[in-house]
Amino acid sequence: MVLLSHFLEVTLDQGPFIPEDMQLGKAGIMASDCEPALNQAEGRNPTLERYLGALREAKNDSEQFAALLLVTKAVKAGDIDAKTRRRIFDAVGFTFPNRLLTTKEAPDGCPDHVLRALGVALLACFCSDPELATHPQVLNKIPILSTFLTARGDPDDAARRSMIDDTYQCLTAVAGTPRGPRHLIAGGTVSALCQAYLGHGYGFDQALALLVGLLAAAETQCWKEAEPDLLAVLRGLSEDFQKAEDASKFELCQLLPVFLPPTTVPPECLRDLQAGLARILGSKLSSWQRNPALKLAARLAHACGSDWIPAGSSGSKFLALLVNLACVEVRLALEETGTEVKEDVVTACYALMELGIQECTRCEQSLLKEPQKVQLVSIMKEAIGAVIHYLQQVGPEKQKEPFVFASVRILGAWLAEETSSLRKEVCQLLPFLVRYAKTLYEEAEEANDLSQQVANLAISPTTPGPAWPGDALRLLLPGWCHLTVEDGPREILIKEGAPSLLCKYFLQQWELTSPGHDTSVLPDSVEIGLQTCCHIFLNLVVTAPGLIKRDACFTSLMNTLMTSLPALVQQQGRLLLAANVATLGLLMARLLSTSPALQGTPASRGFFAAAILFLSQSHVARPTPGSDQAVLALSPDYEGIWADLQELWFLGMQAFTGCVPLLPWLAPAALRSRWPQELLQLLGSVSPNSVKPEMVAAYQGVLVELARANRLCREAMRLQAGEETASHYRMAALEQCLSEP
């Protein structure tokens, strides 16, 4: 109200467009200004009531001008309450300010922006009431108000400055309402704020503050509506950050993460940000200066991996420094009992440690040299020890805290690559990890929320980069895959019920990929998680066969594998998952061969037909230019992923061979599929020199068992020149088997 009163006085002083009787009225105002305004407890202010009446009865704009000035003189900003403010609004309404905002012709002697400024001043007064800030008549002014932020004019003009302040007051009030940010974004406010900030005119600092608020409230929508303008702001802030030599660089550290886009960060920004961070983190700093820099670095690491760090000596030294500082911070925070943990900072350090783990395990194009890797692994080992120590102290009441989830995540990332060190400590922690994973699995919705909270601690969930898994079990799968190979850890996992939990988890995740679900929208991590589960089960099949036979959960798993594989092998782009399912099912079938489900049921026949399809389509005869004889080559679908597939394929061939004598119906089924005939035909059409010895052994194993198990198979193989082919490939066992009656 004080600003509005001052503005009206300035307006009335503008000259001849105010009638003389109104200017005479100003003299009376001076006297009334001495009357104290009564507060609400003592009753209504009679002077204010009289002026409000004059405002309501005003017949034209000039009378409204004068009456409005009388009202502003009768109250003080500190005295007015919500009810009084609402009564003033009721007396003025929106019609008058609407005309002021949209008028295109000002009276003689009046600058063209003065009337608009008065209209904005009125709106600013009204917007101090939260109810009025959401009024449609305020919301539909957002596009007009946004244009005022970038309007050109005399920067020293008091009325113009007042209008800009009032505009920010209006927009800030709207932004503070539940649906306000959405209205502002739709009204073009984000672009206007960006341009106002980049213009560095009057009020540009207010533009930046309001931008920060809008990005915090609706980041995705802001970037969708105004990406070019926001990127321009990011470029400006990054350049300022790179050049800053004073304390402003620490303020920018806190500000910059807000402006990192959910899409790719421009290369020039990454260069400036890395250079600025290198200068800050390379100096001796206090924690309040260092922590924002670590959080900014964590955001960049999550969004870009190591791509934002330059190659060469300077880049490797910077990365080593980052990881070193992160590890020190983690140890300081977690090793000292009773110390208050800055969870947001430590979570950011976890992200930097993950970056260190990735670079230390990268074989090609790593930023780090081998001595640096050795040193960093040693440093990270000590930090992981501190994480394990912290998790050992976590009681049931803290298991659902976001920071615990973040700590389990970094431990999972470490165990995915390294299980030999800290083995004793890891084994001691395994019972907690199984219970923790089980708790979050059983309360999946809370687990997803935990993941979101963890991301918000130090990493924006909309920043580009790998999505944070919504369950703790997926974080632990790679580490458990390694640990199930070792006797000690495997026994602990079995004792704590991990296999049963993994079966339930696999079946639940498998449902997401079943018909009726849109697999195109599933994150890659779901399929990767299923593959890793298969690897764990494969380890258990080999190292703990008795568990597979006695635990009922594996019977359920086998049934799911049998019913799922036929459809899976037909799906494009899912060959690796099909290989895992086929191989696991074949190995489990050997152990569960007496199960009724495997006695030639439709499900079992469908499964083995699909397994034969997977095994038989891996290789083809490829013509060789200039030669009459073809060579054995990988099928196009298999060729690109054979490095990941070949071990599963050979294991699957071996497992199928083992199933033939255990399932009497299997050999006739294989014969009906024509696999043995086509396999011999394939071998007969290619040069024996093109078939590697391990392939010969795998093919012979299957053919021999089929021939031994069924007379019709032997006859079909003989008709396909089986004895001659066996002789060419020196398959002595097959040759002998086919020579027998």
CSV table of N, CA, C and O in Angstrom, one decimal, residues 172-253:
chain,number,residue,atom,x,y,z
A,172,THR,N,5.4,-13.7,-8.3
A,172,THR,CA,5.8,-14.5,-7.1
A,172,THR,C,4.6,-15.0,-6.3
A,172,THR,O,4.6,-16.1,-5.8
A,173,ALA,N,3.6,-14.1,-6.2
A,173,ALA,CA,2.4,-14.5,-5.4
A,173,ALA,C,1.7,-15.6,-6.1
A,173,ALA,O,1.3,-16.6,-5.5
A,174,VAL,N,1.6,-15.6,-7.4
A,174,VAL,CA,0.9,-16.6,-8.2
A,174,VAL,C,1.8,-17.9,-8.1
A,174,VAL,O,1.2,-19.0,-7.9
A,175,ALA,N,3.1,-17.8,-8.2
A,175,ALA,CA,4.0,-19.0,-8.1
A,175,ALA,C,3.8,-19.7,-6.8
A,175,ALA,O,4.1,-20.9,-6.7
A,176,GLY,N,3.4,-19.0,-5.7
A,176,GLY,CA,3.3,-19.5,-4.4
A,176,GLY,C,2.0,-20.3,-4.2
A,176,GLY,O,1.8,-20.9,-3.1
A,177,THR,N,1.1,-20.3,-5.2
A,177,THR,CA,-0.1,-21.1,-5.0
A,177,THR,C,0.1,-22.5,-5.6
A,177,THR,O,1.0,-22.7,-6.4
A,178,PRO,N,-0.8,-23.4,-5.2
A,178,PRO,CA,-0.6,-24.8,-5.7
A,178,PRO,C,-0.5,-25.0,-7.2
A,178,PRO,O,0.4,-25.8,-7.7
A,179,ARG,N,-1.3,-24.4,-7.9
A,179,ARG,CA,-1.3,-24.6,-9.4
A,179,ARG,C,-0.7,-23.4,-10.1
A,179,ARG,O,-0.7,-23.3,-11.3
A,180,GLY,N,-0.1,-22.5,-9.3
A,180,GLY,CA,0.5,-21.3,-9.9
A,180,GLY,C,1.6,-21.5,-10.9
A,180,GLY,O,1.6,-20.9,-12.0
A,181,PRO,N,2.6,-22.4,-10.5
A,181,PRO,CA,3.7,-22.6,-11.5
A,181,PRO,C,3.2,-23.0,-12.9
A,181,PRO,O,3.7,-22.6,-13.9
A,182,ARG,N,2.2,-23.9,-12.9
A,182,ARG,CA,1.6,-24.4,-14.2
A,182,ARG,C,1.1,-23.2,-15.0
A,182,ARG,O,1.3,-23.1,-16.2
A,183,HIS,N,0.3,-22.3,-14.3
A,183,HIS,CA,-0.2,-21.1,-15.0
A,183,HIS,C,0.9,-20.2,-15.6
A,183,HIS,O,0.8,-19.7,-16.7
A,184,LEU,N,1.9,-20.0,-14.8
A,184,LEU,CA,3.0,-19.1,-15.2
A,184,LEU,C,3.8,-19.7,-16.4
A,184,LEU,O,4.1,-19.0,-17.3
A,185,ILE,N,4.0,-21.0,-16.3
A,185,ILE,CA,4.7,-21.7,-17.5
A,185,ILE,C,3.9,-21.6,-18.7
A,185,ILE,O,4.4,-21.2,-19.8
A,186,ALA,N,2.6,-21.8,-18.6
A,186,ALA,CA,1.7,-21.7,-19.8
A,186,ALA,C,1.6,-20.3,-20.3
A,186,ALA,O,1.4,-20.1,-21.5
A,187,GLY,N,1.8,-19.3,-19.4
A,187,GLY,CA,1.7,-17.9,-19.8
A,187,GLY,C,3.0,-17.3,-20.4
A,187,GLY,O,3.0,-16.1,-20.6
A,188,GLY,N,4.0,-18.1,-20.6
A,188,GLY,CA,5.2,-17.6,-21.2
A,188,GLY,C,6.2,-16.9,-20.2
A,188,GLY,O,7.1,-16.3,-20.6
A,189,THR,N,5.9,-17.1,-18.9
A,189,THR,CA,6.7,-16.4,-17.9
A,189,THR,C,8.2,-16.9,-17.8
A,189,THR,O,9.1,-16.1,-17.6
A,190,VAL,N,8.4,-18.2,-18.1
A,190,VAL,CA,9.7,-18.7,-18.0
A,190,VAL,C,10.7,-18.1,-19.0
A,190,VAL,O,11.8,-17.6,-18.6
A,191,SER,N,10.2,-18.0,-20.2
A,191,SER,CA,11.0,-17.3,-21.3
A,191,SER,C,11.3,-15.8,-20.9
A,191,SER,O,12.4,-15.3,-21.1
A,192,ALA,N,10.2,-15.2,-20.4
A,192,ALA,CA,10.3,-13.8,-20.1
A,192,ALA,C,11.3,-13.6,-19.0
A,192,ALA,O,12.2,-12.6,-19.0
A,193,LEU,N,11.3,-14.4,-18.0
A,193,LEU,CA,12.3,-14.4,-16.8
A,193,LEU,C,13.7,-14.6,-17.3
A,193,LEU,O,14.6,-13.9,-16.9
A,194,CYS,N,13.9,-15.6,-18.2
A,194,CYS,CA,15.2,-15.8,-18.8
A,194,CYS,C,15.7,-14.6,-19.5
A,194,CYS,O,16.9,-14.2,-19.3
A,195,GLN,N,14.9,-14.0,-20.3
A,195,GLN,CA,15.3,-12.8,-21.1
A,195,GLN,C,15.6,-11.6,-20.1
A,195,GLN,O,16.5,-10.9,-20.4
A,196,ALA,N,14.8,-11.5,-19.1
A,196,ALA,CA,15.0,-10.4,-18.1
A,196,ALA,C,16.3,-10.6,-17.4
A,196,ALA,O,17.1,-9.7,-17.2
A,197,TYR,N,16.6,-11.9,-17.0
A,197,TYR,CA,17.9,-12.1,-16.4
A,197,TYR,C,19.1,-11.9,-17.3
A,197,TYR,O,20.1,-11.2,-16.9
A,198,LEU,N,19.0,-12.4,-18.5
A,198,LEU,CA,20.1,-12.2,-19.4
A,198,LEU,C,20.3,-10.8,-19.8
A,198,LEU,O,21.4,-10.3,-20.1
A,199,GLY,N,19.2,-9.9,-19.8
A,199,GLY,CA,19.4,-8.5,-20.1
A,199,GLY,C,20.0,-7.7,-19.0
A,199,GLY,O,20.5,-6.6,-19.2
A,200,HIS,N,20.1,-8.3,-17.8
A,200,HIS,CA,20.7,-7.7,-16.6
A,200,HIS,C,20.2,-6.3,-16.4
A,200,HIS,O,21.0,-5.4,-16.0
A,201,GLY,N,18.9,-6.0,-16.7
A,201,GLY,CA,18.3,-4.8,-16.4
A,201,GLY,C,17.8,-4.7,-14.9
A,201,GLY,O,18.1,-5.6,-14.1
A,202,TYR,N,17.1,-3.7,-14.6
A,202,TYR,CA,16.6,-3.6,-13.3
A,202,TYR,C,15.7,-4.8,-12.9
A,202,TYR,O,14.8,-5.2,-13.6
A,203,GLY,N,16.0,-5.4,-11.7
A,203,GLY,CA,15.2,-6.5,-11.2
A,203,GLY,C,15.6,-7.8,-11.7
A,203,GLY,O,14.9,-8.8,-11.5
A,204,PHE,N,16.8,-7.9,-12.4
A,204,PHE,CA,17.2,-9.2,-13.0
A,204,PHE,C,17.4,-10.3,-11.9
A,204,PHE,O,17.3,-11.5,-12.1
A,205,ASP,N,17.9,-9.8,-10.7
A,205,ASP,CA,18.1,-10.7,-9.6
A,205,ASP,C,16.7,-11.4,-9.2
A,205,ASP,O,16.7,-12.5,-8.8
A,206,GLN,N,15.7,-10.6,-9.2
A,206,GLN,CA,14.4,-11.1,-8.9
A,206,GLN,C,13.9,-12.2,-10.0
A,206,GLN,O,13.3,-13.2,-9.6
A,207,ALA,N,14.3,-11.9,-11.2
A,207,ALA,CA,14.0,-12.9,-12.3
A,207,ALA,C,14.6,-14.2,-12.0
A,207,ALA,O,14.0,-15.3,-12.1
A,208,LEU,N,15.9,-14.2,-11.6
A,208,LEU,CA,16.6,-15.4,-11.3
A,208,LEU,C,16.0,-16.2,-10.1
A,208,LEU,O,15.9,-17.4,-10.2
A,209,ALA,N,15.7,-15.4,-9.1
A,209,ALA,CA,15.0,-16.1,-7.9
A,209,ALA,C,13.7,-16.7,-8.2
A,209,ALA,O,13.5,-17.9,-7.8
A,210,LEU,N,12.9,-16.1,-9.1
A,210,LEU,CA,11.7,-16.7,-9.5
A,210,LEU,C,11.9,-17.9,-10.4
A,210,LEU,O,11.1,-18.9,-10.3
A,211,LEU,N,12.9,-17.8,-11.3
A,211,LEU,CA,13.2,-19.0,-12.1
A,211,LEU,C,13.6,-20.2,-11.3
A,211,LEU,O,13.2,-21.3,-11.6
A,212,VAL,N,14.4,-20.0,-10.3
A,212,VAL,CA,14.8,-21.1,-9.4
A,212,VAL,C,13.6,-21.7,-8.7
A,212,VAL,O,13.4,-22.9,-8.7
A,213,GLY,N,12.6,-20.9,-8.3
A,213,GLY,CA,11.4,-21.4,-7.7
A,213,GLY,C,10.6,-22.2,-8.7
A,213,GLY,O,10.1,-23.3,-8.3
A,214,LEU,N,10.4,-21.7,-9.9
A,214,LEU,CA,9.6,-22.4,-10.9
A,214,LEU,C,10.3,-23.8,-11.3
A,214,LEU,O,9.6,-24.8,-11.5
A,215,LEU,N,11.6,-23.8,-11.4
A,215,LEU,CA,12.3,-25.0,-11.8
A,215,LEU,C,12.2,-26.0,-10.6
A,215,LEU,O,12.1,-27.2,-10.9
A,216,ALA,N,12.2,-25.5,-9.4
A,216,ALA,CA,12.1,-26.5,-8.3
A,216,ALA,C,10.7,-27.1,-8.2
A,216,ALA,O,10.5,-28.2,-7.9
A,217,ALA,N,9.7,-26.3,-8.6
A,217,ALA,CA,8.3,-26.8,-8.6
A,217,ALA,C,7.9,-27.6,-9.8
A,217,ALA,O,7.1,-28.5,-9.6
A,218,ALA,N,8.4,-27.2,-11.0
A,218,ALA,CA,7.9,-27.9,-12.2
A,218,ALA,C,9.1,-27.9,-13.2
A,218,ALA,O,9.0,-27.3,-14.3
A,219,GLU,N,10.1,-28.7,-12.9
A,219,GLU,CA,11.3,-28.6,-13.7
A,219,GLU,C,11.1,-29.1,-15.2
A,219,GLU,O,11.4,-28.5,-16.1
A,220,THR,N,10.4,-30.3,-15.3
A,220,THR,CA,10.2,-30.9,-16.6
A,220,THR,C,9.4,-29.9,-17.5
A,220,THR,O,9.7,-29.7,-18.7
A,221,GLN,N,8.3,-29.4,-16.9
A,221,GLN,CA,7.4,-28.5,-17.7
A,221,GLN,C,8.2,-27.2,-18.1
A,221,GLN,O,8.0,-26.7,-19.2
A,222,CYS,N,9.0,-26.7,-17.2
A,222,CYS,CA,9.8,-25.5,-17.6
A,222,CYS,C,10.7,-25.7,-18.8
A,222,CYS,O,10.7,-24.9,-19.7
A,223,TRP,N,11.4,-26.9,-18.7
A,223,TRP,CA,12.3,-27.2,-19.8
A,223,TRP,C,11.5,-27.5,-21.1
A,223,TRP,O,12.0,-27.1,-22.2
A,224,LYS,N,10.4,-28.1,-21.0
A,224,LYS,CA,9.6,-28.4,-22.2
A,224,LYS,C,9.2,-27.1,-22.9
A,224,LYS,O,9.1,-27.0,-24.1
A,225,GLU,N,8.8,-26.1,-22.1
A,225,GLU,CA,8.2,-24.8,-22.7
A,225,GLU,C,9.3,-23.8,-23.1
A,225,GLU,O,9.1,-23.0,-24.0
A,226,ALA,N,10.5,-23.9,-22.4
A,226,ALA,CA,11.4,-22.8,-22.7
A,226,ALA,C,12.9,-23.3,-22.7
A,226,ALA,O,13.8,-22.6,-22.1
A,227,GLU,N,13.1,-24.4,-23.3
A,227,GLU,CA,14.5,-25.0,-23.3
A,227,GLU,C,15.5,-24.0,-23.9
A,227,GLU,O,16.6,-23.8,-23.3
A,228,PRO,N,15.3,-23.4,-25.1
A,228,PRO,CA,16.4,-22.5,-25.6
A,228,PRO,C,16.7,-21.4,-24.6
A,228,PRO,O,17.9,-21.1,-24.5
A,229,ASP,N,15.7,-20.8,-24.0
A,229,ASP,CA,16.0,-19.7,-23.1
A,229,ASP,C,16.7,-20.1,-21.8
A,229,ASP,O,17.6,-19.5,-21.3
A,230,LEU,N,16.3,-21.3,-21.3
A,230,LEU,CA,16.9,-21.8,-20.1
A,230,LEU,C,18.4,-22.2,-20.4
A,230,LEU,O,19.2,-22.0,-19.5
A,231,LEU,N,18.6,-22.8,-21.6
A,231,LEU,CA,20.0,-23.1,-21.9
A,231,LEU,C,20.9,-21.8,-22.0
A,231,LEU,O,22.0,-21.9,-21.7
A,232,ALA,N,20.3,-20.7,-22.5
A,232,ALA,CA,21.0,-19.5,-22.6
A,232,ALA,C,21.4,-19.0,-21.2
A,232,ALA,O,22.5,-18.5,-21.0
A,233,VAL,N,20.4,-19.2,-20.2
A,233,VAL,CA,20.8,-18.8,-18.8
A,233,VAL,C,21.9,-19.7,-18.3
A,233,VAL,O,22.8,-19.2,-17.6
A,234,LEU,N,21.8,-21.0,-18.6
A,234,LEU,CA,22.8,-21.9,-18.1
A,234,LEU,C,24.2,-21.5,-18.7
A,234,LEU,O,25.2,-21.6,-18.0
A,235,ARG,N,24.2,-21.2,-20.0
A,235,ARG,CA,25.5,-20.8,-20.6
A,235,ARG,C,26.0,-19.5,-19.9
A,235,ARG,O,27.2,-19.5,-19.6
A,236,GLY,N,25.2,-18.6,-19.6
A,236,GLY,CA,25.6,-17.4,-18.9
A,236,GLY,C,26.1,-17.7,-17.5
A,236,GLY,O,27.2,-17.2,-17.1
A,237,LEU,N,25.4,-18.5,-16.7
A,237,LEU,CA,25.8,-18.9,-15.4
A,237,LEU,C,27.1,-19.7,-15.4
A,237,LEU,O,28.0,-19.5,-14.6
A,238,SER,N,27.2,-20.6,-16.4
A,238,SER,CA,28.5,-21.4,-16.5
A,238,SER,C,29.7,-20.5,-16.8
A,238,SER,O,30.7,-20.7,-16.2
A,239,GLU,N,29.5,-19.6,-17.7
A,239,GLU,CA,30.6,-18.7,-18.0
A,239,GLU,C,31.0,-17.8,-16.8
A,239,GLU,O,32.2,-17.6,-16.5
A,240,ASP,N,30.0,-17.3,-16.1
A,240,ASP,CA,30.2,-16.5,-14.8
A,240,ASP,C,31.0,-17.4,-13.8
A,240,ASP,O,31.9,-16.9,-13.2
A,241,PHE,N,30.6,-18.7,-13.7
A,241,PHE,CA,31.2,-19.6,-12.7
A,241,PHE,C,32.7,-19.8,-13.1
A,241,PHE,O,33.5,-19.8,-12.2
A,242,GLN,N,32.9,-20.0,-14.4
A,242,GLN,CA,34.3,-20.3,-14.8
A,242,GLN,C,35.2,-19.1,-14.6
A,242,GLN,O,36.4,-19.2,-14.2
A,243,LYS,N,34.6,-17.9,-14.7
A,243,LYS,CA,35.4,-16.6,-14.5
A,243,LYS,C,35.5,-16.1,-13.1
A,243,LYS,O,36.4,-15.3,-12.8
A,244,ALA,N,34.6,-16.6,-12.2
A,244,ALA,CA,34.5,-16.0,-10.9
A,244,ALA,C,35.7,-16.2,-10.1
A,244,ALA,O,36.3,-17.3,-10.0
A,245,GLU,N,36.2,-15.1,-9.4
A,245,GLU,CA,37.3,-15.2,-8.6
A,245,GLU,C,37.0,-14.8,-7.1
A,245,GLU,O,37.8,-14.9,-6.2
A,246,ASP,N,35.7,-14.4,-6.9
A,246,ASP,CA,35.3,-14.0,-5.5
A,246,ASP,C,34.4,-15.1,-5.0
A,246,ASP,O,34.2,-16.2,-5.5
A,247,ALA,N,33.7,-14.7,-3.9
A,247,ALA,CA,32.8,-15.6,-3.2
A,247,ALA,C,31.6,-16.0,-4.0
A,247,ALA,O,30.9,-17.0,-3.7
A,248,SER,N,31.3,-15.3,-5.1
A,248,SER,CA,30.2,-15.6,-5.9
A,248,SER,C,30.2,-17.0,-6.5
A,248,SER,O,29.2,-17.6,-6.8
A,249,LYS,N,31.4,-17.5,-6.7
A,249,LYS,CA,31.6,-18.8,-7.3
A,249,LYS,C,31.0,-19.9,-6.4
A,249,LYS,O,30.5,-20.9,-6.9
A,250,PHE,N,31.0,-19.7,-5.1
A,250,PHE,CA,30.4,-20.6,-4.2
A,250,PHE,C,28.8,-20.5,-4.2
A,250,PHE,O,28.1,-21.6,-4.1
A,251,GLU,N,28.3,-19.3,-4.4
A,251,GLU,CA,26.9,-19.2,-4.6
A,251,GLU,C,26.4,-19.8,-5.9
A,251,GLU,O,25.4,-20.5,-5.9
A,252,LEU,N,27.2,-19.7,-6.9
A,252,LEU,CA,26.9,-20.3,-8.2
A,252,LEU,C,26.9,-21.8,-8.1
A,252,LEU,O,26.1,-22.5,-8.8
A,253,CYS,N,27.8,-22.4,-7.3
A,253,CYS,CA,27.8,-23.8,-7.1
A,253,CYS,C,26.4,-24.3,-6.6
A,253,CYS,O,26.0,-25.4,-7.0
